XYZ file of C-alpha atoms in Angstrom:
237
model
C -0.746 -4.606 -11.939
C -1.679 -3.152 -15.334
C -3.094 -5.488 -17.989
C -2.153 -4.043 -21.367
C -4.491 -5.332 -24.059
C -3.797 -2.261 -26.168
C -0.262 -3.530 -26.851
C -1.489 -6.612 -28.721
C -1.552 -6.936 -32.501
C -4.495 -8.472 -34.368
C -3.120 -12.045 -34.188
C -2.424 -11.761 -30.469
C -5.904 -10.408 -29.827
C -7.355 -13.365 -31.717
C -5.270 -15.789 -29.626
C -6.315 -14.093 -26.391
C -10.017 -14.111 -27.275
C -9.831 -17.801 -28.248
C -8.163 -18.716 -24.949
C -10.590 -16.579 -22.983
C -13.532 -18.450 -24.486
C -11.943 -21.881 -24.095
C -10.963 -21.288 -20.465
C -14.612 -20.989 -19.477
C -15.133 -24.637 -20.390
C -11.623 -25.863 -19.622
C -10.216 -23.866 -16.656
C -7.201 -26.183 -16.336
C -5.953 -25.488 -19.863
C -2.164 -25.890 -19.975
C 0.180 -23.724 -22.022
C 0.845 -26.644 -24.371
C -2.892 -27.148 -24.918
C -3.334 -23.393 -25.369
C -0.627 -23.330 -28.034
C -2.139 -26.311 -29.864
C -5.614 -24.782 -29.716
C -4.470 -21.469 -31.217
C -2.003 -23.100 -33.639
C 1.070 -21.303 -32.315
C 4.100 -22.408 -30.310
C 4.151 -22.418 -26.483
C 6.860 -19.746 -26.637
C 4.486 -17.541 -28.631
C 1.850 -17.913 -25.910
C 4.453 -17.162 -23.253
C 5.543 -13.981 -25.044
C 1.903 -12.964 -25.447
C 1.055 -13.180 -21.751
C 4.190 -11.308 -20.724
C 3.431 -8.636 -23.302
C 0.040 -8.220 -21.657
C 1.693 -7.654 -18.284
C 1.441 -11.062 -16.608
C 4.396 -12.735 -14.913
C 3.735 -15.964 -16.780
C 1.126 -18.330 -18.191
C 0.008 -19.542 -14.749
C -0.961 -16.034 -13.692
C -2.604 -15.408 -17.071
C -4.608 -18.624 -16.707
C -5.900 -17.545 -13.306
C -6.961 -14.244 -14.831
C -8.845 -15.985 -17.619
C -10.790 -18.132 -15.160
C -11.613 -15.251 -12.822
C -9.447 -16.428 -9.943
C -7.370 -14.282 -7.634
C -4.149 -13.580 -9.500
C -1.837 -14.177 -6.573
C -2.199 -15.256 -3.005
C -2.235 -12.430 -0.528
C 1.335 -11.627 0.395
C 2.203 -11.139 4.011
C 2.100 -7.436 4.656
C 5.144 -5.723 6.046
C 4.772 -4.505 9.611
C 3.780 -0.937 8.678
C 1.109 -1.972 6.168
C -0.183 -4.517 8.671
C -0.503 -1.811 11.329
C -2.379 0.480 8.971
C -4.666 -2.373 7.934
C -5.394 -3.157 11.584
C -6.074 0.532 12.257
C -8.581 0.773 9.398
C -10.348 -2.476 10.280
C -10.732 -1.533 13.956
C -11.161 2.212 13.581
C -13.335 3.788 16.284
C -15.397 6.451 14.545
C -16.604 7.782 17.896
C -13.130 9.216 18.589
C -13.487 11.387 15.494
C -16.929 12.580 16.584
C -15.630 13.384 20.060
C -12.658 15.436 18.880
C -14.731 17.223 16.237
C -17.239 18.220 18.942
C -14.467 19.489 21.212
C -13.059 21.608 18.400
C -16.489 23.036 17.580
C -17.106 23.944 21.224
C -13.753 25.695 21.687
C -12.937 29.284 20.861
C -9.199 28.698 20.523
C -7.411 25.509 19.467
C -3.762 25.028 20.417
C -1.970 22.280 18.509
C 1.294 20.791 19.682
C 3.496 17.765 19.089
C 7.118 17.013 19.830
C 9.665 16.483 17.050
C 8.329 15.379 13.642
C 4.792 15.209 15.058
C 4.783 18.994 15.097
C 4.833 18.899 11.299
C 1.580 16.942 11.493
C 0.218 19.741 13.654
C 1.293 22.270 11.040
C -0.755 20.342 8.486
C -3.691 20.093 10.911
C -3.508 23.844 11.499
C -3.575 24.493 7.757
C -6.637 22.268 7.234
C -8.517 23.644 10.235
C -7.970 27.239 9.142
C -9.568 26.449 5.791
C -12.421 24.529 7.407
C -13.398 26.597 10.443
C -13.684 30.208 11.469
C -11.694 29.698 14.662
C -8.470 30.808 16.270
C -6.143 27.890 15.499
C -2.527 28.060 16.637
C 0.193 25.499 16.118
C 2.611 25.956 18.993
C 6.250 25.397 18.062
C 7.654 25.244 21.602
C 6.025 23.900 24.793
C 7.236 26.927 26.746
C 4.836 29.117 24.726
C 1.722 27.192 25.709
C 1.041 28.755 29.168
C 0.815 32.280 27.755
C -1.556 31.160 24.984
C -4.035 29.283 27.172
C -7.415 30.843 27.927
C -10.610 29.530 29.458
C -12.145 28.747 26.068
C -9.015 26.973 24.776
C -8.584 23.387 23.681
C -5.027 22.141 24.133
C -4.625 19.311 21.657
C -1.400 17.298 21.725
C -0.539 14.465 19.342
C 2.116 11.830 19.973
C 3.156 8.488 18.508
C 4.196 6.641 21.662
C 4.477 9.176 24.457
C 7.767 7.684 25.622
C 10.078 10.550 24.819
C 8.308 13.511 26.411
C 6.635 14.644 29.621
C 3.130 15.935 28.981
C 2.050 16.432 32.596
C 3.266 20.052 33.002
C 1.413 21.097 29.847
C -1.865 19.573 30.931
C -1.451 21.003 34.423
C -1.179 24.437 32.830
C -4.393 23.798 30.901
C -6.112 22.810 34.138
C -4.937 26.031 35.839
C -6.473 28.082 33.038
C -9.685 26.002 33.128
C -8.983 24.986 29.525
C -9.901 21.666 27.949
C -7.056 19.340 27.019
C -6.749 16.122 25.038
C -3.860 13.820 24.150
C -4.140 11.807 20.936
C -1.781 8.844 20.989
C -1.103 6.511 18.096
C 0.194 3.586 20.134
C -1.349 2.156 23.276
C 0.822 3.144 26.240
C -0.500 1.844 29.552
C 2.267 3.614 31.459
C 0.666 7.012 30.892
C -1.411 8.349 33.757
C -2.444 11.884 32.985
C -5.025 12.869 35.572
C -5.355 16.346 34.131
C -6.247 15.253 30.612
C -8.124 12.759 28.495
C -6.375 10.361 26.125
C -7.436 8.825 22.815
C -5.450 5.778 21.717
C -5.748 5.163 17.969
C -4.264 1.656 17.858
C -3.278 -1.234 20.081
C -0.278 -1.920 17.859
C 3.268 -0.611 18.172
C 5.941 0.364 15.731
C 9.323 -1.323 15.998
C 10.604 -0.739 19.511
C 14.120 -0.235 18.163
C 13.070 2.849 16.220
C 13.889 6.246 17.640
C 11.118 8.822 17.845
C 12.136 10.650 14.660
C 12.352 7.330 12.789
C 8.747 6.351 13.456
C 6.045 7.077 10.892
C 3.162 9.491 11.453
C 0.901 7.847 8.868
C -1.886 6.879 11.272
C -1.864 10.287 12.944
C -2.330 11.931 9.551
C -5.108 9.519 8.612
C -6.904 10.385 11.835
C -6.474 14.106 11.164
C -8.061 13.664 7.735
C -11.076 11.932 9.302
C -11.517 14.747 11.823
C -11.361 17.338 9.047
C -13.886 15.358 6.995
C -16.253 15.271 9.974
C -15.911 19.008 10.568
C -16.583 19.731 6.900
C -19.734 17.601 7.009
C -20.997 19.484 10.050
C -20.195 22.802 8.394
C -22.241 21.834 5.322
C -25.222 20.834 7.481
C -25.157 24.218 9.150
């Protein structure tokens, strides 16, 4: 919401200042009382508050008395998930992944479907942050030939319900490479003995959504935190 005092003329500014002062002593001032006090009509007061950007006199009155303008609206499911993620964010997962990246000579990034675009962004940020061999892999079939002993195979996924990760992590194990799966949603059905898993949230997106319809917002937020951590470590060095 933008409160636009600069749109008021001299008379309107005078009215506003008078009501602002009066509201400190009389916080329950009605629009009729406000009009009488400033010697204008109630419709004039109503036009004034709307000109300033308020929905009506009630909202304007709450502003004058320093109250919350509106009650908190119920967040839609996506905003609620992001809010829950921020409030319960485990910073140690960022530290752990940042350490793994620092210890590895080669970082392989992979994700199925739209998640691979997140990996493209991650690759871009890592290449500007670190002096390392960072490769975003476009197809899972390319991963075995790229793995080396000093590699970190890093795979991101939203729910892990539409792909089989086991063969990829088995390949990493064969090459004595480190591997990690970063999952947005908690999925207790996963049992990857050859890899470690980080779950970013305990929440789930709408079960009716197909993989390509789900958002990658939380994955990108996590990527930004990892990059921030790596940049901090780089500055300390």
